[in-house]
mmCIF file of C-alpha atoms in Angstrom:
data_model
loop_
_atom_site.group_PDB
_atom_site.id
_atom_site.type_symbol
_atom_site.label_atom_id
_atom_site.label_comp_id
_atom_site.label_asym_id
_atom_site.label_seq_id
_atom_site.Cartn_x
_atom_site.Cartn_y
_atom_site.Cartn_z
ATOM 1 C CA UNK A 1285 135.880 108.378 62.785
ATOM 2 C CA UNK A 1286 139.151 106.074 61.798
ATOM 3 C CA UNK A 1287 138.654 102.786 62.150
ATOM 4 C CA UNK A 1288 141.356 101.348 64.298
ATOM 5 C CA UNK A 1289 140.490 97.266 63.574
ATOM 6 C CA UNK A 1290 140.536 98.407 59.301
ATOM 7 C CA UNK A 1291 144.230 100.959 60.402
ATOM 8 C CA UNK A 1292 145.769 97.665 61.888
ATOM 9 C CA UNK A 1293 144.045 94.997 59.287
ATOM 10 C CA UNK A 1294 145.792 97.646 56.974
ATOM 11 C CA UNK A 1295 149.160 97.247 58.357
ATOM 12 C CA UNK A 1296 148.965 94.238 58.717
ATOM 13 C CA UNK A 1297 148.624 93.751 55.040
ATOM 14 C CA UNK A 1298 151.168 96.234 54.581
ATOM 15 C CA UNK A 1299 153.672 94.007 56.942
ATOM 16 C CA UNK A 1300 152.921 90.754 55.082
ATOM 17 C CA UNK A 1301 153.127 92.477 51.822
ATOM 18 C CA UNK A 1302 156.748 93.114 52.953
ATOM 19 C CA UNK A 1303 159.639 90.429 51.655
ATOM 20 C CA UNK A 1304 160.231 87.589 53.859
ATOM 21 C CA UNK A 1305 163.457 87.932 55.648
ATOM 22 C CA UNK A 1306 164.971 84.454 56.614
ATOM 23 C CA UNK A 1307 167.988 84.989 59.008
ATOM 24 C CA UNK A 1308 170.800 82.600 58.690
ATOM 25 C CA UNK A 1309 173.314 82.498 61.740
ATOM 26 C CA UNK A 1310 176.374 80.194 61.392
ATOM 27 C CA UNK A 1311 179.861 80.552 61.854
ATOM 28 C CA UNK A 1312 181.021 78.525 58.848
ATOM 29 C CA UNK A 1313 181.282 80.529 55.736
ATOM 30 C CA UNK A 1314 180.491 77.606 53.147
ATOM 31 C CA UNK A 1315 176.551 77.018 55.012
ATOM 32 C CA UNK A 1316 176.106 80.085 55.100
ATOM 33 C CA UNK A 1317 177.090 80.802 51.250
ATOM 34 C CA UNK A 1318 174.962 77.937 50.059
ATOM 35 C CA UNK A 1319 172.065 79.247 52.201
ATOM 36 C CA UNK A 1320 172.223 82.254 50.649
ATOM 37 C CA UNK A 1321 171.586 80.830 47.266
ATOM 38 C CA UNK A 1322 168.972 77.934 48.566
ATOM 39 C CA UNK A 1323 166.947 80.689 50.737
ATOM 40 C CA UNK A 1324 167.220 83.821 47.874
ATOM 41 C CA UNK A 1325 166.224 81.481 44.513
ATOM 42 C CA UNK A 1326 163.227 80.576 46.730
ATOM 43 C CA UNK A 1327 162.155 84.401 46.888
ATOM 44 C CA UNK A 1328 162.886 84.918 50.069
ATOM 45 C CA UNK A 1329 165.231 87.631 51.473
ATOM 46 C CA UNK A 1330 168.708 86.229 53.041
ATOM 47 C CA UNK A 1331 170.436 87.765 55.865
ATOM 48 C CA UNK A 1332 173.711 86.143 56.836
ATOM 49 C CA UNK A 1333 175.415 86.269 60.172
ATOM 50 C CA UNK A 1334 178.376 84.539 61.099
ATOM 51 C CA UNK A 1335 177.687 84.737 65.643
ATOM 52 C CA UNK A 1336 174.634 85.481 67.826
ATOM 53 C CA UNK A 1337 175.875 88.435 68.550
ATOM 54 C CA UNK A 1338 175.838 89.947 65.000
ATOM 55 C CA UNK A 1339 171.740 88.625 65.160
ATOM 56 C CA UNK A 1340 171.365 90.655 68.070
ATOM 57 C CA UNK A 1341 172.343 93.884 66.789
ATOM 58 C CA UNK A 1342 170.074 93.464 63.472
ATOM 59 C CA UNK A 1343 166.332 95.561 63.396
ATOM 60 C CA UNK A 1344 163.410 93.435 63.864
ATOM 61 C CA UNK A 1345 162.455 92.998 60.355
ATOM 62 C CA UNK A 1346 158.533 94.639 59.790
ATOM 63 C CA UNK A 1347 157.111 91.806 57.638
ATOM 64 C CA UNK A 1348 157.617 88.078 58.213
ATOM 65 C CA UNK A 1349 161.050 86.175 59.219
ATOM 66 C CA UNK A 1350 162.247 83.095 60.795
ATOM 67 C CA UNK A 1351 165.688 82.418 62.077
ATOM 68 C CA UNK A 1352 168.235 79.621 60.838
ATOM 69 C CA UNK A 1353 170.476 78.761 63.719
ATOM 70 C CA UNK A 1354 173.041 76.852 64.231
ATOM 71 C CA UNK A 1355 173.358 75.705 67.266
ATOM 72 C CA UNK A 1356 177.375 75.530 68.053
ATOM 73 C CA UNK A 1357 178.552 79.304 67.875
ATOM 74 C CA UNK A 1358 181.600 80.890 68.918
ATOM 75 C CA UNK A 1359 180.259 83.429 71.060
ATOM 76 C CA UNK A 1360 176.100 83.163 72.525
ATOM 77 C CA UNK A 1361 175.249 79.349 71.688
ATOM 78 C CA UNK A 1362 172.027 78.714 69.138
ATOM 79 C CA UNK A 1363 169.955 77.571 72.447
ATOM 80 C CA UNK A 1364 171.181 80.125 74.629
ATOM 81 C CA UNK A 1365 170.008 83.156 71.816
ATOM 82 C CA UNK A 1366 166.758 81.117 71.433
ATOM 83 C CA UNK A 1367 166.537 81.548 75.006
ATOM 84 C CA UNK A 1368 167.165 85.507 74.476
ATOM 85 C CA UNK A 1369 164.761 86.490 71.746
ATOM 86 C CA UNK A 1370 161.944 83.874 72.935
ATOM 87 C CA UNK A 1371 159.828 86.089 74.512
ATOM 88 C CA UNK A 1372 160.737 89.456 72.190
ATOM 89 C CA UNK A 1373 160.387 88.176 69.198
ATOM 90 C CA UNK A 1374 157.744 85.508 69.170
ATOM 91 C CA UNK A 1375 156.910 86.789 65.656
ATOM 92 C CA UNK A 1376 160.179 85.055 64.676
ATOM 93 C CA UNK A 1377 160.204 80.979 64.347
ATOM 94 C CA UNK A 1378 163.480 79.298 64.663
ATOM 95 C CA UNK A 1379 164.749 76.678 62.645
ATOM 96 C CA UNK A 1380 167.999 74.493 64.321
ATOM 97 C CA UNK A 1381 170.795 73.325 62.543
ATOM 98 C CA UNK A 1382 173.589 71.257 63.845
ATOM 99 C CA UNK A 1383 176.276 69.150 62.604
ATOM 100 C CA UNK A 1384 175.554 66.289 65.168
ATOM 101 C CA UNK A 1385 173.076 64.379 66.180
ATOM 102 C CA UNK A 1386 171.723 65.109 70.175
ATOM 103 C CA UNK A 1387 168.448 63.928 71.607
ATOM 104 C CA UNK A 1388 168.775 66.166 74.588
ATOM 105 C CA UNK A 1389 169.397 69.298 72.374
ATOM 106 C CA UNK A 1390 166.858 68.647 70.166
ATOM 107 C CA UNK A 1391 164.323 68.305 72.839
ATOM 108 C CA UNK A 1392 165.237 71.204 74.641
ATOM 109 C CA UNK A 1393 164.739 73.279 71.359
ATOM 110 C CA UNK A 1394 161.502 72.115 70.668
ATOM 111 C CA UNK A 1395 160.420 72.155 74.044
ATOM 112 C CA UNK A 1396 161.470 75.659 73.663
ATOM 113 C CA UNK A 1397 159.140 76.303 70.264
ATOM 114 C CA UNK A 1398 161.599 75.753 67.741
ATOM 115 C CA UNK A 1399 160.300 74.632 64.204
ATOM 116 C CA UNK A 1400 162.390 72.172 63.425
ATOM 117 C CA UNK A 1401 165.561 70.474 64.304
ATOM 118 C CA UNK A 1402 168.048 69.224 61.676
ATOM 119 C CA UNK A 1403 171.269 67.522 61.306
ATOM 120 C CA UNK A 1404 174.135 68.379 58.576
ATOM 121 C CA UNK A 1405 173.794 67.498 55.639
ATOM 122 C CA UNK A 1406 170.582 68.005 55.495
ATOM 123 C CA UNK A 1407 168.055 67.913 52.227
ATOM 124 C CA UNK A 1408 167.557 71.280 50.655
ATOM 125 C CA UNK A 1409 163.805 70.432 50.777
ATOM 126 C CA UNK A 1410 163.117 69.908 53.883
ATOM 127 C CA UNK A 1411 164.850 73.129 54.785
ATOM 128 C CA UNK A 1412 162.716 75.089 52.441
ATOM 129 C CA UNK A 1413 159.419 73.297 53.750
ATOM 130 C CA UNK A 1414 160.814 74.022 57.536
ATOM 131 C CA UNK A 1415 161.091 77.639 56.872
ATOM 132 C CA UNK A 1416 157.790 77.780 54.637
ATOM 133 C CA UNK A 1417 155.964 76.732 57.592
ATOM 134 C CA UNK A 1418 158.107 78.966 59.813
ATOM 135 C CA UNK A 1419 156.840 81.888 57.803
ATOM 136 C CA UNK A 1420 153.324 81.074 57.724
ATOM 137 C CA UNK A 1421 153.915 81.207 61.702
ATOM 138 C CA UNK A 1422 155.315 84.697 61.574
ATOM 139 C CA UNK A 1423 152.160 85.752 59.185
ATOM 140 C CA UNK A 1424 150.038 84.833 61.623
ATOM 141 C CA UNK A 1425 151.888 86.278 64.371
ATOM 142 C CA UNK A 1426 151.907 89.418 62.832
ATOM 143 C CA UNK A 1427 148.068 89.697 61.874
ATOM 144 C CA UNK A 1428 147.482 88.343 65.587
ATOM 145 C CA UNK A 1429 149.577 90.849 67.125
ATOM 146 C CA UNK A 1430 148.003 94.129 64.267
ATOM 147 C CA UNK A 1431 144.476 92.824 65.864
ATOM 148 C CA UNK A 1432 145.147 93.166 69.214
ATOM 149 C CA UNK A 1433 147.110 96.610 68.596
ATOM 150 C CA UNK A 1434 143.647 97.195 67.277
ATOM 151 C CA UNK A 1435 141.397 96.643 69.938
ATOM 152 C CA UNK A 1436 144.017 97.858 72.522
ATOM 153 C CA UNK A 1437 143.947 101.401 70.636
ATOM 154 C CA UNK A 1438 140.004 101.565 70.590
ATOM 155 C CA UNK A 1439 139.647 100.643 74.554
ATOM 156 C CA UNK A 1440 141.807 103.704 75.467
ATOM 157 C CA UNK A 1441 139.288 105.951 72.908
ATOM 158 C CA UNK A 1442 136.686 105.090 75.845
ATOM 159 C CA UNK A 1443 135.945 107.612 78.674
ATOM 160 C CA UNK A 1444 136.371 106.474 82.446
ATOM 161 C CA UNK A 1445 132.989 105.700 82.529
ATOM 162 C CA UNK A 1446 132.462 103.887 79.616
ATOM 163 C CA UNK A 1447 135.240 101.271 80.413
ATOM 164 C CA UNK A 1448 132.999 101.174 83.849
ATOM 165 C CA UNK A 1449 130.232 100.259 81.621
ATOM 166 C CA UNK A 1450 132.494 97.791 79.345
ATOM 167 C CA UNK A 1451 133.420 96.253 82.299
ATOM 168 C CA UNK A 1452 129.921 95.716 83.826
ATOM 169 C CA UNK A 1453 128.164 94.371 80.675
ATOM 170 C CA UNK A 1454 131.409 91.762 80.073
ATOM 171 C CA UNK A 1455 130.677 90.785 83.476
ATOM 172 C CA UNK A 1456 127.112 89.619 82.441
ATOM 173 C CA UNK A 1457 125.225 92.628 84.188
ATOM 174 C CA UNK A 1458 121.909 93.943 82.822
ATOM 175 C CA UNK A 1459 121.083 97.957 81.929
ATOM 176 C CA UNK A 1460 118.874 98.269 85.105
ATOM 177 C CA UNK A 1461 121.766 96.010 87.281
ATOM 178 C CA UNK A 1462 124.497 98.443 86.307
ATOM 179 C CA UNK A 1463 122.118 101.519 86.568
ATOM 180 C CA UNK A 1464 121.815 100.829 89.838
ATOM 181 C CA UNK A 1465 125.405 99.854 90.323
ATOM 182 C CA UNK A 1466 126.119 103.468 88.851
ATOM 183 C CA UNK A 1467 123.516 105.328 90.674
ATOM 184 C CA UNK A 1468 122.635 106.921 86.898
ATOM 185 C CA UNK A 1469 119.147 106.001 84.473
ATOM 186 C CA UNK A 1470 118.789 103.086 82.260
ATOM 187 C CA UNK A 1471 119.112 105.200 79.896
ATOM 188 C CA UNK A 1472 121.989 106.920 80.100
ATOM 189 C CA UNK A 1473 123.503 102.899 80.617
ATOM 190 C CA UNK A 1474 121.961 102.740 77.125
ATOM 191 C CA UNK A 1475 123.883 105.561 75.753
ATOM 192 C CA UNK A 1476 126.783 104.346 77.388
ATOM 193 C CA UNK A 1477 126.383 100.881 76.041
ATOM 194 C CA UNK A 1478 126.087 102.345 72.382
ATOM 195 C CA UNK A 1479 129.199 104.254 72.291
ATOM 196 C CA UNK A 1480 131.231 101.518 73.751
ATOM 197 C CA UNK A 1481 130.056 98.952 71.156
ATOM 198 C CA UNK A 1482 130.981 101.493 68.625
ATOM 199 C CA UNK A 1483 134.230 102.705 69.796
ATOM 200 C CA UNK A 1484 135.229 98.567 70.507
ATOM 201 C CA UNK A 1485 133.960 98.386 66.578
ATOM 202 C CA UNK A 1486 132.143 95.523 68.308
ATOM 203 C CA UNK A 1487 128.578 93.888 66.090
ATOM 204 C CA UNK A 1488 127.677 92.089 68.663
ATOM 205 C CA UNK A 1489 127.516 91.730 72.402
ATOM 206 C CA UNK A 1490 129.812 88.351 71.743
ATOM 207 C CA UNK A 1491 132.104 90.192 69.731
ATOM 208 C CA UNK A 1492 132.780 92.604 73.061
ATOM 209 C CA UNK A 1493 133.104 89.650 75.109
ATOM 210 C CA UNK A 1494 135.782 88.165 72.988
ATOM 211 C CA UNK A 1495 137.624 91.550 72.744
ATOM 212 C CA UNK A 1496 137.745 92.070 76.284
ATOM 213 C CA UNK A 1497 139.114 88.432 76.696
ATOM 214 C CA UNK A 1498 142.004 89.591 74.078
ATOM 215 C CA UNK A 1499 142.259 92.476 76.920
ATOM 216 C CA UNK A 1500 142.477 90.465 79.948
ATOM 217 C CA UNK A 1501 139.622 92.463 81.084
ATOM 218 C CA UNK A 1502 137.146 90.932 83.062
ATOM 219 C CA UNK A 1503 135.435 94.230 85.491
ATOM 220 C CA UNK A 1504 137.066 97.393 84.228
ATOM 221 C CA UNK A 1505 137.858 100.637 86.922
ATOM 222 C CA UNK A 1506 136.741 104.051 85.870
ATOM 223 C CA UNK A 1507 140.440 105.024 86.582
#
């Protein structure tokens, strides 16, 4: 039987193993040239964009990325997009750049999860360190995201009754409790109980628990 947990784990890997893609939107051509050199000499992979509406029409890269965004565009401002891709691509950390100096703005960005907040001219380094940490984030976004992908594919490999079961024993209820519940033996609850920790890929009765947290699931309908 395929492990779903080690097929997601595995692509995963596969994802981070991909070059980082660092995203650079900014409507003046000199940034975004000197970007280009700064971000690609530090290994990563540039992508250049002069409005938010070029961004938006660009494929959600497969490995990790962040986003360098100005904030005054001539089309969608850098808040406004941040505002757009926030909840689609949470996988994607944004870094702000601006060429003045607003308390309001900034707060509203970070407020909003940005990474980090900086005023032209800024130094190289602490760009590079902003979008190091901005990657990490997108790592462990992706991993996060390949788990649950994993454990989301091995609850719909359970029958209706199973999930019935998964549902019961999450709840705290004991073989002879959901027996009776069921109006079947002990030990077909037994069998039940086996195959679900299997299929879940689950070692322990914790490790279920925790899984059907990731789920939302708390009591589980045979439907």
């Amino acid at each position: 039987m395929l492990d779903p947990q080690r097929n997601a784990a595995n692509t995963a890997r596969t994802d981070a193993d991909e070059p980082p893609v660092v995203f650079v939107v900014d409507d003046d051509v000199s940034v975004r040239e000197s970007l280009e050199l700064l971000i690609g000499h530090a290994g990563w992979q540039p992508r250049l964009l002069e409005s938010a509406q070029a961004f938006l029409q660009q494929d959600k890269p497969r490995g990790p990325s962040c986003l360098v965004l100005d904030v005054n565009l001539p089309d969608l401002n850098g808040l406004d997009l941040q505002a757009c891709i926030g909840t689609a691509r949470p996988d994607m950390p944004i870094i702000f750049i601006t060429g003045f100096g607003d308390v309001p703005l900034t707060v509203r960005a970070m407020k909003a999860g940005a990474i980090e907040f900086l005023t032209k001219p800024f130094d190289d380094e602490v760009l590079l360190l902003a979008i190091a940490e901005a990657l990490e984030r997108s790592r462990a976004a992706l991993a996060h995201e390949a788990g649950l992908a994993a454990v989301r594919d091995a609850y719909r490999s359970l029958t209706p009754r199973e999930r019935e079961v998964l549902g019961m024993v999450v709840s705290g209820r004991l073989n002879k409790q959901i027996a009776a519940d069921l109006g079947i033996s002990e030990i077909t609850v037994k069998a039940h109980r086996g195959k679900v920790m299997r299929k879940m890929r689950a070692r322990t009765l914790p490790d279920l628990v925790q899984m059907a947290a990731q789920l939302s699931l708390t009591s589980v309908p045979a439907g």
